[in-house]
CSV table of C-alpha atoms and ligand atoms in Angstrom, one decimal:
chain,number,residue,atom,x,y,z
A,1,UNK,CA,0.0,0.0,0.0
A,2,UNK,CA,1.5,3.4,-0.9
A,3,UNK,CA,0.9,6.5,1.2
A,4,UNK,CA,0.3,9.6,-0.7
A,5,UNK,CA,2.9,12.2,0.1
A,6,UNK,CA,1.0,15.4,0.9
A,7,UNK,CA,3.2,17.1,3.4
A,8,UNK,CA,2.9,20.4,1.5
A,9,UNK,CA,-0.8,20.5,0.9
A,10,UNK,CA,-2.8,19.2,3.8
A,11,UNK,CA,-6.4,18.4,3.4
A,12,UNK,CA,-8.8,20.5,5.4
A,13,UNK,CA,-12.1,18.8,6.2
A,14,UNK,CA,-14.8,21.1,7.6
A,15,UNK,CA,-17.7,19.3,9.4
A,16,UNK,CA,-21.1,20.8,9.5
A,17,UNK,CA,-21.5,20.3,13.3
A,18,UNK,CA,-19.7,18.9,16.4
A,19,UNK,CA,-21.6,15.7,15.9
A,20,UNK,CA,-21.5,15.5,12.1
A,21,UNK,CA,-20.8,11.8,12.0
A,22,UNK,CA,-22.1,11.4,8.4
A,23,UNK,CA,-19.7,14.2,7.3
A,24,UNK,CA,-16.8,12.7,9.1
A,25,UNK,CA,-17.5,9.2,7.6
A,26,UNK,CA,-18.0,10.5,4.2
A,27,UNK,CA,-14.7,12.4,4.3
A,28,UNK,CA,-12.8,9.6,6.1
A,29,UNK,CA,-13.9,7.1,3.5
A,30,UNK,CA,-12.6,9.2,0.6
A,31,UNK,CA,-9.3,9.9,2.4
A,32,UNK,CA,-8.7,6.3,3.5
A,33,UNK,CA,-9.5,4.9,0.1
A,34,UNK,CA,-7.0,7.3,-1.4
A,35,UNK,CA,-4.6,6.2,1.3
A,36,UNK,CA,-4.0,9.8,2.5
A,37,UNK,CA,-2.0,9.7,5.7
A,38,UNK,CA,-3.7,11.0,9.0
A,39,UNK,CA,-0.9,13.6,9.5
A,40,UNK,CA,-2.0,15.2,6.2
A,41,UNK,CA,-5.5,15.9,7.3
A,42,UNK,CA,-6.9,18.7,9.5
A,43,UNK,CA,-10.4,18.5,10.9
A,44,UNK,CA,-12.5,21.5,11.9
A,45,UNK,CA,-16.1,22.2,12.6
A,46,UNK,CA,-17.4,24.9,10.4
A,47,UNK,CA,-20.8,24.8,9.1
A,48,UNK,CA,-20.3,27.5,6.6
A,49,UNK,CA,-17.3,25.8,5.1
A,50,UNK,CA,-18.7,22.3,5.3
A,51,UNK,CA,-19.4,22.2,1.6
A,52,UNK,CA,-15.7,22.6,0.8
A,53,UNK,CA,-15.3,18.9,1.8
A,54,UNK,CA,-16.4,18.3,-1.9
A,55,UNK,CA,-12.8,19.2,-2.8
A,56,UNK,CA,-11.5,15.9,-1.4
A,57,UNK,CA,-10.4,13.3,-4.0
A,58,UNK,CA,-13.2,10.9,-4.9
A,59,UNK,CA,-12.8,7.4,-3.8
A,60,UNK,CA,-11.5,5.1,-6.6
A,61,UNK,CA,-14.3,3.3,-8.4
A,62,UNK,CA,-15.6,0.1,-6.8
A,63,UNK,CA,-13.1,0.5,-4.0
A,64,UNK,CA,-14.4,-1.0,-0.8
A,65,UNK,CA,-13.4,0.1,2.7
A,66,UNK,CA,-13.4,-2.8,5.1
A,67,UNK,CA,-13.8,-1.7,8.7
A,68,UNK,CA,-15.1,-3.7,11.7
A,69,UNK,CA,-18.7,-2.8,12.3
A,70,UNK,CA,-18.1,-2.3,16.0
A,71,UNK,CA,-15.6,0.4,15.1
A,72,UNK,CA,-18.3,2.4,13.2
A,73,UNK,CA,-20.8,2.2,16.0
A,74,UNK,CA,-18.2,3.0,18.7
A,75,UNK,CA,-16.9,5.9,16.5
A,76,UNK,CA,-20.5,7.3,16.5
A,77,UNK,CA,-20.3,7.6,20.3
A,78,UNK,CA,-16.8,9.0,20.4
A,79,UNK,CA,-17.6,11.7,17.9
A,80,UNK,CA,-19.8,13.1,20.7
A,81,UNK,CA,-16.8,13.7,22.9
A,82,UNK,CA,-15.8,17.4,23.4
A,83,UNK,CA,-12.1,16.8,22.7
A,84,UNK,CA,-11.3,18.7,19.4
A,85,UNK,CA,-8.8,16.0,18.6
A,86,UNK,CA,-11.5,13.3,18.3
A,87,UNK,CA,-12.0,13.6,14.5
A,88,UNK,CA,-8.2,13.2,13.9
A,89,UNK,CA,-8.0,10.3,16.3
A,90,UNK,CA,-10.9,8.5,14.7
A,91,UNK,CA,-9.4,8.9,11.2
A,92,UNK,CA,-6.0,7.7,12.5
A,93,UNK,CA,-7.6,4.6,13.9
A,94,UNK,CA,-9.5,4.0,10.7
A,95,UNK,CA,-6.4,4.4,8.6
A,96,UNK,CA,-4.4,2.1,10.9
A,97,UNK,CA,-7.2,-0.5,11.0
A,98,UNK,CA,-6.6,-1.1,7.3
A,99,UNK,CA,-3.1,-2.2,8.2
A,100,UNK,CA,-3.7,-3.7,11.6
A,101,UNK,CA,-7.2,-5.3,11.5
A,102,UNK,CA,-6.8,-6.5,15.2
A,103,UNK,CA,-5.7,-3.0,16.3
A,104,UNK,CA,-8.8,-2.4,18.6
A,105,UNK,CA,-7.8,-5.5,20.6
A,106,UNK,CA,-4.4,-4.0,21.6
A,107,UNK,CA,-5.4,-2.4,24.9
A,108,UNK,CA,-2.0,-0.9,25.4
A,109,UNK,CA,-2.0,1.1,22.2
A,110,UNK,CA,-2.2,4.8,23.0
A,111,UNK,CA,-4.7,5.4,20.3
A,112,UNK,CA,-6.9,2.6,21.4
A,113,UNK,CA,-6.7,3.6,25.0
A,114,UNK,CA,-7.7,7.2,24.1
A,115,UNK,CA,-10.6,5.9,22.0
A,116,UNK,CA,-11.9,3.7,24.8
A,117,UNK,CA,-11.5,6.5,27.4
A,118,UNK,CA,-13.5,8.9,25.2
A,119,UNK,CA,-16.2,6.2,24.6
A,120,UNK,CA,-16.5,5.7,28.3
A,121,UNK,CA,-16.6,9.4,29.1
A,122,UNK,CA,-19.5,9.9,26.5
A,123,UNK,CA,-21.4,6.9,28.0
A,124,UNK,CA,-21.0,8.3,31.5
A,125,UNK,CA,-22.2,11.7,30.5
A,126,UNK,CA,-25.2,10.3,28.8
A,127,UNK,CA,-26.0,8.3,31.9
A,128,UNK,CA,-25.7,11.5,34.1
A,129,UNK,CA,-28.0,13.4,31.7
A,130,UNK,CA,-30.6,10.7,32.0
A,131,UNK,CA,-30.3,10.7,35.8
A,132,UNK,CA,-30.1,14.4,36.4
A,133,UNK,CA,-32.4,16.1,33.9
A,134,UNK,CA,-35.3,17.7,35.9
A,135,UNK,CA,-38.2,19.1,34.0
A,136,UNK,CA,-40.1,22.2,35.1
A,137,UNK,CA,-43.7,22.7,34.0
A,138,UNK,CA,-44.8,25.8,32.0
A,139,UNK,CA,-48.0,26.8,30.5
A,140,UNK,CA,-47.9,27.7,26.8
A,141,UNK,CA,-50.7,28.7,24.3
A,142,UNK,CA,-50.7,25.0,23.3
A,143,UNK,CA,-51.0,23.8,27.0
A,144,UNK,CA,-48.6,22.2,29.3
A,145,UNK,CA,-44.9,22.0,28.4
A,146,UNK,CA,-42.0,20.7,30.4
A,147,UNK,CA,-38.6,22.4,30.1
A,148,UNK,CA,-35.2,21.3,31.5
A,149,UNK,CA,-31.8,22.8,31.6
A,150,UNK,CA,-28.7,20.6,31.6
A,151,UNK,CA,-25.0,21.1,31.1
A,152,UNK,CA,-23.4,18.1,29.6
A,153,UNK,CA,-19.7,17.7,29.4
A,154,UNK,CA,-19.8,16.3,25.8
A,155,UNK,CA,-22.1,16.7,22.7
A,156,UNK,CA,-24.6,14.2,23.8
A,157,UNK,CA,-28.0,15.8,23.2
A,158,UNK,CA,-28.7,14.3,19.8
A,159,UNK,CA,-27.5,10.9,20.9
A,160,UNK,CA,-29.5,10.9,24.1
A,161,UNK,CA,-32.7,12.5,22.7
A,162,UNK,CA,-34.5,9.3,21.6
A,163,UNK,CA,-34.1,8.0,25.2
A,164,UNK,CA,-36.1,10.9,26.4
A,165,UNK,CA,-38.7,10.5,23.7
A,166,UNK,CA,-39.2,6.8,24.7
A,167,UNK,CA,-39.3,7.7,28.3
A,168,UNK,CA,-41.5,10.8,28.1
A,169,UNK,CA,-43.6,10.0,25.0
A,170,UNK,CA,-46.7,11.4,26.4
A,171,UNK,CA,-45.7,14.9,27.3
A,172,UNK,CA,-44.3,17.8,25.3
A,173,UNK,CA,-40.9,18.8,26.4
A,174,UNK,CA,-37.7,20.7,25.6
A,175,UNK,CA,-34.2,20.1,27.0
A,176,UNK,CA,-31.9,23.1,26.8
A,177,UNK,CA,-28.2,22.9,26.9
A,178,UNK,CA,-25.5,25.4,26.1
A,179,UNK,CA,-24.7,23.9,22.7
A,180,UNK,CA,-28.0,22.4,21.5
A,181,UNK,CA,-31.6,21.8,22.4
A,182,UNK,CA,-33.9,18.9,21.9
A,183,UNK,CA,-37.7,19.3,21.6
A,184,UNK,CA,-40.6,16.8,21.5
A,185,UNK,CA,-44.0,17.9,20.6
A,186,UNK,CA,-45.7,14.5,21.1
A,187,UNK,CA,-45.0,13.5,17.5
A,188,UNK,CA,-41.8,15.0,16.2
A,189,UNK,CA,-38.3,15.4,17.8
A,190,UNK,CA,-36.4,18.4,16.7
A,191,UNK,CA,-32.8,19.4,17.5
A,192,UNK,CA,-32.2,23.1,17.7
A,193,UNK,CA,-29.5,25.5,18.7
A,194,UNK,CA,-28.1,25.9,22.2
A,195,UNK,CA,-29.5,28.2,24.8
A,196,UNK,CA,-28.7,30.1,28.1
A,197,UNK,CA,-29.7,28.9,31.5
A,198,UNK,CA,-31.8,32.0,31.8
A,199,UNK,CA,-34.0,30.6,29.0
A,200,UNK,CA,-35.2,27.8,31.2
A,201,UNK,CA,-37.9,28.5,33.8
A,202,UNK,CA,-36.6,28.9,37.3
A,203,UNK,CA,-38.8,26.9,39.5
A,204,UNK,CA,-42.3,25.5,39.9
A,205,UNK,CA,-44.5,23.4,42.2
A,206,UNK,CA,-42.8,20.2,41.3
A,207,UNK,CA,-39.6,21.3,42.9
A,208,UNK,CA,-41.1,21.2,46.4
A,209,UNK,CA,-42.3,17.7,45.8
A,210,UNK,CA,-38.8,16.7,44.7
A,211,UNK,CA,-37.3,18.3,47.8
A,212,UNK,CA,-39.7,16.7,50.2
A,213,UNK,CA,-39.2,13.4,48.5
A,214,UNK,CA,-35.4,13.6,48.7
A,215,UNK,CA,-35.6,14.6,52.3
A,216,UNK,CA,-37.7,11.5,53.0
A,217,UNK,CA,-35.5,9.0,51.1
A,218,UNK,CA,-32.3,10.4,52.5
A,219,UNK,CA,-30.8,7.8,54.8
A,220,UNK,CA,-28.3,9.4,57.1
A,221,UNK,CA,-27.1,6.1,58.4
A,222,UNK,CA,-25.8,5.3,54.9
A,223,UNK,CA,-24.2,8.6,54.2
A,224,UNK,CA,-21.0,8.3,52.3
A,225,UNK,CA,-20.1,11.8,51.1
A,226,UNK,CA,-17.4,10.8,48.7
A,227,UNK,CA,-19.5,8.1,47.0
A,228,UNK,CA,-22.4,10.5,46.8
A,229,UNK,CA,-20.3,13.2,45.1
A,230,UNK,CA,-19.0,10.5,42.6
A,231,UNK,CA,-22.5,9.5,41.6
A,232,UNK,CA,-23.9,13.0,41.7
A,233,UNK,CA,-20.9,15.3,41.0
A,234,UNK,CA,-21.2,18.8,42.4
A,235,UNK,CA,-21.3,20.2,38.8
A,236,UNK,CA,-24.9,18.9,38.6
A,237,UNK,CA,-26.1,20.1,42.0
A,238,UNK,CA,-26.9,23.6,40.9
A,239,UNK,CA,-29.6,22.4,38.4
A,240,UNK,CA,-31.2,19.9,40.7
A,241,UNK,CA,-34.0,21.1,43.0
A,242,UNK,CA,-33.1,18.5,45.7
A,243,UNK,CA,-29.5,19.5,45.7
A,244,UNK,CA,-30.1,22.7,47.7
A,245,UNK,CA,-30.8,20.3,50.6
A,246,UNK,CA,-27.6,18.4,50.4
A,247,UNK,CA,-25.3,20.5,52.6
A,248,UNK,CA,-27.9,20.7,55.4
A,249,UNK,CA,-28.6,17.0,55.2
A,250,UNK,CA,-24.9,16.2,55.3
A,251,UNK,CA,-24.4,18.5,58.3
A,252,UNK,CA,-27.3,17.0,60.2
A,253,UNK,CA,-26.6,13.4,59.3
A,254,UNK,CA,-25.4,12.3,62.7
A,255,UNK,CA,-28.3,13.7,64.6
A,256,UNK,CA,-30.8,12.4,62.0
A,257,UNK,CA,-29.3,8.9,62.2
A,258,UNK,CA,-29.9,8.8,65.9
A,259,UNK,CA,-33.4,10.0,65.4
A,260,UNK,CA,-34.1,7.6,62.6
A,261,UNK,CA,-33.1,4.6,64.7
A,262,UNK,CA,-35.4,5.8,67.5
A,263,UNK,CA,-38.3,6.4,65.1
A,264,UNK,CA,-41.0,3.8,64.1
A,265,UNK,CA,-40.9,2.7,60.5
A,266,UNK,CA,-42.1,5.5,58.2
A,267,UNK,CA,-45.5,5.4,56.4
A,268,UNK,CA,-45.5,6.5,52.8
A,269,UNK,CA,-46.0,10.2,52.7
A,270,UNK,CA,-49.1,11.7,51.0
A,271,UNK,CA,-47.0,13.6,48.5
A,272,UNK,CA,-45.8,10.3,47.0
A,273,UNK,CA,-48.9,9.9,44.9
A,274,UNK,CA,-48.4,13.4,43.4
A,275,UNK,CA,-44.7,12.7,42.9
A,276,UNK,CA,-45.7,9.6,41.1
A,277,UNK,CA,-47.8,11.6,38.7
A,278,UNK,CA,-44.8,13.9,38.1
A,279,UNK,CA,-42.3,11.1,37.7
A,280,UNK,CA,-44.2,8.8,35.4
A,281,UNK,CA,-42.6,6.5,32.9
A,282,UNK,CA,-43.8,5.6,29.5
A,283,UNK,CA,-43.0,2.0,28.7
A,284,UNK,CA,-40.9,1.3,25.6
A,285,UNK,CA,-43.2,0.3,22.9
A,286,UNK,CA,-40.5,-1.7,21.3
A,287,UNK,CA,-39.7,-3.8,24.4
A,288,UNK,CA,-41.9,-6.7,23.2
A,289,UNK,CA,-39.6,-7.1,20.2
A,290,UNK,CA,-36.6,-7.6,22.4
A,291,UNK,CA,-34.7,-10.8,21.5
A,292,UNK,CA,-33.4,-11.1,25.1
A,293,UNK,CA,-29.7,-11.2,24.3
A,294,UNK,CA,-28.1,-8.8,26.5
A,295,UNK,CA,-24.4,-8.5,27.1
A,296,UNK,CA,-24.4,-6.4,30.3
A,297,UNK,CA,-26.6,-5.8,33.3
A,298,UNK,CA,-26.8,-2.1,32.2
A,299,UNK,CA,-28.3,-3.3,28.9
A,300,UNK,CA,-30.9,-5.5,30.7
A,301,UNK,CA,-31.7,-2.7,33.2
A,302,UNK,CA,-32.3,-0.4,30.2
A,303,UNK,CA,-34.6,-2.9,28.5
A,304,UNK,CA,-36.5,-3.7,31.7
A,305,UNK,CA,-37.6,0.0,31.9
A,306,UNK,CA,-40.1,-0.8,29.2
A,307,UNK,CA,-41.3,-4.2,30.6
A,308,UNK,CA,-44.9,-5.1,30.1
A,309,UNK,CA,-44.6,-8.9,30.9
A,310,UNK,CA,-47.4,-8.5,33.5
A,311,UNK,CA,-49.9,-5.8,34.2
A,312,UNK,CA,-48.1,-4.4,37.2
A,313,UNK,CA,-46.2,-1.8,35.2
A,314,UNK,CA,-49.5,0.2,34.7
A,315,UNK,CA,-49.8,1.5,38.2
A,316,UNK,CA,-46.1,1.5,39.2
A,317,UNK,CA,-44.0,4.6,38.8
A,318,UNK,CA,-41.1,2.8,37.3
A,319,UNK,CA,-39.3,-0.6,37.0
A,320,UNK,CA,-37.0,-1.1,40.0
A,321,UNK,CA,-34.2,-3.1,38.8
A,322,UNK,CA,-31.4,-4.7,40.7
A,323,UNK,CA,-28.3,-2.7,41.6
A,324,UNK,CA,-24.7,-3.5,42.6
A,325,UNK,CA,-21.3,-4.4,41.1
A,326,UNK,CA,-21.7,-6.7,38.1
A,327,UNK,CA,-19.1,-9.1,39.6
A,328,UNK,CA,-20.7,-9.2,43.1
A,329,UNK,CA,-20.0,-12.5,44.9
A,330,UNK,CA,-23.5,-12.5,46.5
A,331,UNK,CA,-26.9,-11.5,45.3
A,332,UNK,CA,-29.8,-10.7,47.6
A,333,UNK,CA,-33.3,-11.2,46.2
A,334,UNK,CA,-36.2,-9.6,48.0
A,335,UNK,CA,-39.9,-9.8,47.1
A,336,UNK,CA,-40.9,-6.6,45.2
A,337,UNK,CA,-40.2,-2.8,45.5
A,338,UNK,CA,-42.2,-1.0,48.2
A,339,UNK,CA,-43.7,2.5,48.1
A,340,UNK,CA,-40.4,4.3,48.5
A,341,UNK,CA,-38.5,2.0,46.2
A,342,UNK,CA,-41.1,2.7,43.6
A,343,UNK,CA,-40.4,6.4,43.7
A,344,UNK,CA,-36.7,6.2,44.1
A,345,UNK,CA,-36.2,3.5,41.5
A,346,UNK,CA,-33.8,1.6,43.8
A,347,UNK,CA,-34.4,-1.6,45.7
A,348,UNK,CA,-34.4,-1.7,49.5
A,349,UNK,CA,-34.3,2.0,50.4
A,350,UNK,CA,-37.4,2.2,52.4
A,351,UNK,CA,-38.0,1.0,56.0
A,352,UNK,CA,-37.3,-2.7,55.2
A,353,UNK,CA,-34.1,-1.5,53.4
A,354,UNK,CA,-33.0,0.4,56.5
A,355,UNK,CA,-33.4,-2.6,58.7
A,356,UNK,CA,-31.6,-4.7,56.1
A,357,UNK,CA,-28.7,-2.2,55.8
A,358,UNK,CA,-28.2,-2.0,59.5
A,359,UNK,CA,-28.0,-5.8,60.0
A,360,UNK,CA,-25.7,-6.3,57.0
A,361,UNK,CA,-23.4,-3.7,58.7
A,362,UNK,CA,-23.6,-5.6,61.9
A,363,UNK,CA,-22.7,-8.8,60.1
A,364,UNK,CA,-19.7,-7.1,58.4
A,365,UNK,CA,-21.2,-7.2,54.9
A,366,UNK,CA,-20.7,-4.2,52.8
A,367,UNK,CA,-23.9,-3.7,50.8
A,368,UNK,CA,-22.0,-1.7,48.2
A,369,UNK,CA,-20.2,-5.0,47.2
A,370,UNK,CA,-23.3,-7.0,46.9
A,371,UNK,CA,-26.0,-7.1,44.2
A,372,UNK,CA,-29.5,-6.3,45.6
A,373,UNK,CA,-32.6,-7.0,43.6
A,374,UNK,CA,-36.2,-8.3,43.8
A,375,UNK,CA,-38.1,-11.2,42.4
A,376,UNK,CA,-40.7,-8.8,41.0
A,377,UNK,CA,-39.6,-5.4,39.6
A,378,UNK,CA,-42.7,-3.3,39.9
A,379,UNK,CA,-44.6,-2.2,43.0
A,380,UNK,CA,-47.9,-3.9,43.5
A,381,UNK,CA,-50.3,-2.1,45.8
A,382,UNK,CA,-53.9,-1.4,46.8
A,383,UNK,CA,-54.7,2.3,47.0
A,384,UNK,CA,-56.2,3.1,50.5
A,385,UNK,CA,-57.1,6.7,50.9
A,386,UNK,CA,-54.0,8.6,50.1
A,387,UNK,CA,-51.8,5.6,50.8
A,388,UNK,CA,-50.5,2.8,48.7
A,389,UNK,CA,-50.6,-0.4,50.6
A,390,UNK,CA,-48.3,-3.2,49.6
A,391,UNK,CA,-49.9,-6.2,48.1
A,392,UNK,CA,-48.3,-9.6,47.6
A,393,UNK,CA,-47.4,-10.5,44.0
A,394,UNK,CA,-49.2,-13.6,42.8
A,395,UNK,CA,-47.5,-16.6,41.2
A,396,UNK,CA,-48.0,-15.6,37.6
A,397,UNK,CA,-46.5,-12.1,38.3
A,398,UNK,CA,-43.5,-13.8,39.9
A,399,UNK,CA,-43.3,-16.2,37.0
A,400,UNK,CA,-43.4,-13.3,34.4
A,401,UNK,CA,-40.7,-11.4,36.2
A,402,UNK,CA,-38.4,-14.4,36.5
A,403,UNK,CA,-37.3,-13.5,33.0
A,404,UNK,CA,-35.4,-10.5,34.4
A,405,UNK,CA,-34.2,-12.3,37.5
A,406,UNK,CA,-32.7,-15.0,35.3
A,407,UNK,CA,-30.9,-12.4,33.2
A,408,UNK,CA,-29.5,-10.9,36.3
A,409,UNK,CA,-28.3,-14.2,37.5
A,410,UNK,CA,-26.8,-15.1,34.1
A,411,UNK,CA,-24.8,-11.9,33.8
A,412,UNK,CA,-23.8,-11.3,37.4
A,413,UNK,CA,-23.0,-15.0,38.0
A,414,UNK,CA,-23.0,-14.7,41.9
A,415,UNK,CA,-21.5,-17.4,43.8
A,416,UNK,CA,-24.3,-17.3,46.4
A,417,UNK,CA,-27.9,-16.0,46.1
A,418,UNK,CA,-29.8,-15.1,49.3
A,419,UNK,CA,-33.5,-15.5,49.1
A,420,UNK,CA,-35.2,-12.9,51.4
A,421,UNK,CA,-38.6,-14.5,52.1
A,422,UNK,CA,-41.0,-16.9,50.4
A,423,UNK,CA,-41.6,-14.9,47.1
A,424,UNK,CA,-37.9,-14.8,46.4
A,425,UNK,CA,-37.6,-18.5,47.2
A,426,UNK,CA,-40.5,-19.3,44.9
A,427,UNK,CA,-38.9,-17.3,42.1
A,428,UNK,CA,-35.4,-18.9,42.6
A,429,UNK,CA,-36.4,-22.4,43.2
A,430,UNK,CA,-39.7,-22.7,41.3
A,431,UNK,CA,-41.7,-24.0,44.3
A,432,UNK,CA,-43.3,-22.9,47.6
A,433,UNK,CA,-40.9,-23.1,50.5
A,434,UNK,CA,-41.8,-23.0,54.2
A,435,UNK,CA,-39.2,-20.4,55.0
A,436,UNK,CA,-39.4,-20.5,58.8
A,437,UNK,CA,-38.7,-24.3,58.7
A,438,UNK,CA,-35.8,-24.0,56.2
A,439,UNK,CA,-34.2,-20.7,57.1
A,440,UNK,CA,-30.4,-20.9,57.3
A,441,UNK,CA,-30.3,-23.7,54.8
A,442,UNK,CA,-28.5,-23.7,51.4
A,443,UNK,CA,-30.3,-25.4,48.6
A,444,UNK,CA,-28.4,-26.2,45.5
A,445,UNK,CA,-30.3,-25.8,42.2
A,446,UNK,CA,-29.8,-28.1,39.3
A,447,UNK,CA,-27.6,-25.6,37.6
A,448,UNK,CA,-25.3,-25.6,40.6
A,449,UNK,CA,-26.5,-22.2,42.0
A,450,UNK,CA,-26.5,-22.1,45.8
A,451,UNK,CA,-29.5,-20.5,47.3
A,452,UNK,CA,-29.5,-19.4,51.0
A,453,UNK,CA,-33.0,-19.2,52.5
A,454,UNK,CA,-34.0,-16.7,55.1
A,455,UNK,CA,-36.9,-14.4,56.1
A,456,UNK,CA,-37.7,-11.1,54.6
A,457,UNK,CA,-36.4,-8.1,56.7
A,458,UNK,CA,-39.9,-6.6,56.7
A,459,UNK,CA,-41.0,-9.5,58.9
A,460,UNK,CA,-38.9,-8.1,61.7
A,461,UNK,CA,-40.7,-4.6,61.2
A,462,UNK,CA,-44.1,-6.2,61.6
A,463,UNK,CA,-43.5,-7.9,65.0
A,464,UNK,CA,-45.3,-5.7,67.6
A,465,UNK,CA,-43.7,-7.0,70.7
A,466,UNK,CA,-40.2,-5.3,71.2
A,467,UNK,CA,-38.5,-8.4,72.8
A,468,UNK,CA,-39.7,-10.7,70.1
A,469,UNK,CA,-38.6,-8.1,67.5
A,470,UNK,CA,-35.1,-8.0,68.9
A,471,UNK,CA,-35.0,-11.8,69.0
A,472,UNK,CA,-35.9,-12.0,65.4
A,473,UNK,CA,-33.4,-9.4,64.5
A,474,UNK,CA,-30.8,-11.5,66.3
A,475,UNK,CA,-31.8,-14.6,64.2
A,476,UNK,CA,-31.7,-12.6,61.0
A,477,UNK,CA,-28.2,-11.3,62.0
A,478,UNK,CA,-27.0,-14.9,62.5
A,479,UNK,CA,-28.3,-15.7,59.1
A,480,UNK,CA,-26.3,-12.8,57.6
A,481,UNK,CA,-23.2,-13.9,59.5
A,482,UNK,CA,-23.6,-17.4,58.0
A,483,UNK,CA,-23.9,-15.7,54.5
A,484,UNK,CA,-20.7,-13.8,55.3
A,485,UNK,CA,-18.9,-17.1,56.0
A,486,UNK,CA,-20.3,-18.7,52.9
A,487,UNK,CA,-19.1,-15.7,50.8
A,488,UNK,CA,-15.5,-16.2,51.8
B,1,URA,N1,-39.2,-5.2,50.1
B,1,URA,C1,-38.6,-5.9,49.1
B,1,URA,O1,-38.7,-7.1,49.0
B,1,URA,N2,-37.8,-5.2,48.2
B,1,URA,C2,-37.6,-3.9,48.3
B,1,URA,O2,-36.9,-3.4,47.5
B,1,URA,C3,-38.2,-3.2,49.4
B,1,URA,C4,-39.0,-3.8,50.2
């Protein structure tokens, strides 16, 4: 292969926008097929000059550019990175891939490392946007509209917009960012220019609900400031209504923890129903076509958001999927999310979760190192006045949701699973188990998976007699100590 010597007349490629992947691909194809060396090309973003790209040499007739498909889809993510060097890096990789087809497998190669780091950074930024966009309601001449302001680190608005369409299909919304905006009118998605923060409405009634909700779910006993900042970097705090509470909550955490321990388990607050209305989720209409082949827990979690395998999704706020490191040694399986889990989108954060956390701590098990999930992923309840009362899932709901639990087991491959209560045992073992008789035992399934049986922590909460409650707590602690021994 001969490289064209173009040291004196470099090629300038002007792309139409920061995320002009089609423009980059078109130019890169022509350049690569003419074997133009990466150092002879400069890449800029200039919408007005973009037509100049036509001056590039045409690709030789019938020439075919053979590039791994995965490179193309990963390059589509990397082009959203804010590093101005990304276009050149992508072309350099493309050019090198023609000579070194296995290049992307060389993890120590500096270009590959940079490529991977950029891909990860874009993925993380997209995740943060999904987690931290907060809509504010405004009235327009066409009715209700929801507007959010977000400051991404990378050019991810276009790439993330379809997620928000799927999630909030039923409402009209606009997400404003400094470099681009995305707008959905119920039928059409449009991408427009960037905006200033002042263009977004400052506050509305929903903020109060978020703040009350955040204060209610804040668990001072589990406060880990560094971990919290890692998950919710300070950069995002200023655009989150609940973030205004964080400094006070952190400062009062010790006192609040003491109060919390002394308090009886909380009842779902009346504002939860309203919060549910504001935080609704529209199931993914395409979920039914899913082929069920997922390669990561994140991919399954994403797919489960649109689950319609049983009717429970209709009344629940959202799917509450399992959470924890993908390589956790132990997986805890509860029954189903409760009122607070349904709102928070996270398993075991309500009263039963607090008992569970405290006993795990006493047993020396770090919850952060375990995977915690439920047999059923949607909250089933009976409305009673303003409250939502937990209702036990039936066998067909457990059976329907086993699809997701099986995926979690297949991907996380825990060495030990702990069934917390009869519903979890039914899902994991396929038959009814008398938990009080078999607690503390390990049952080995046909596939070799070891299932440790114990009670559900909410059982402790329901015991009215204090002495009996403490005795049951002690028995559960012993079970968790046994789990700890089995883990190692
Ligand atoms: N009970 C459960 O089984 N799971 C939860 O997530 C919360 C309460």
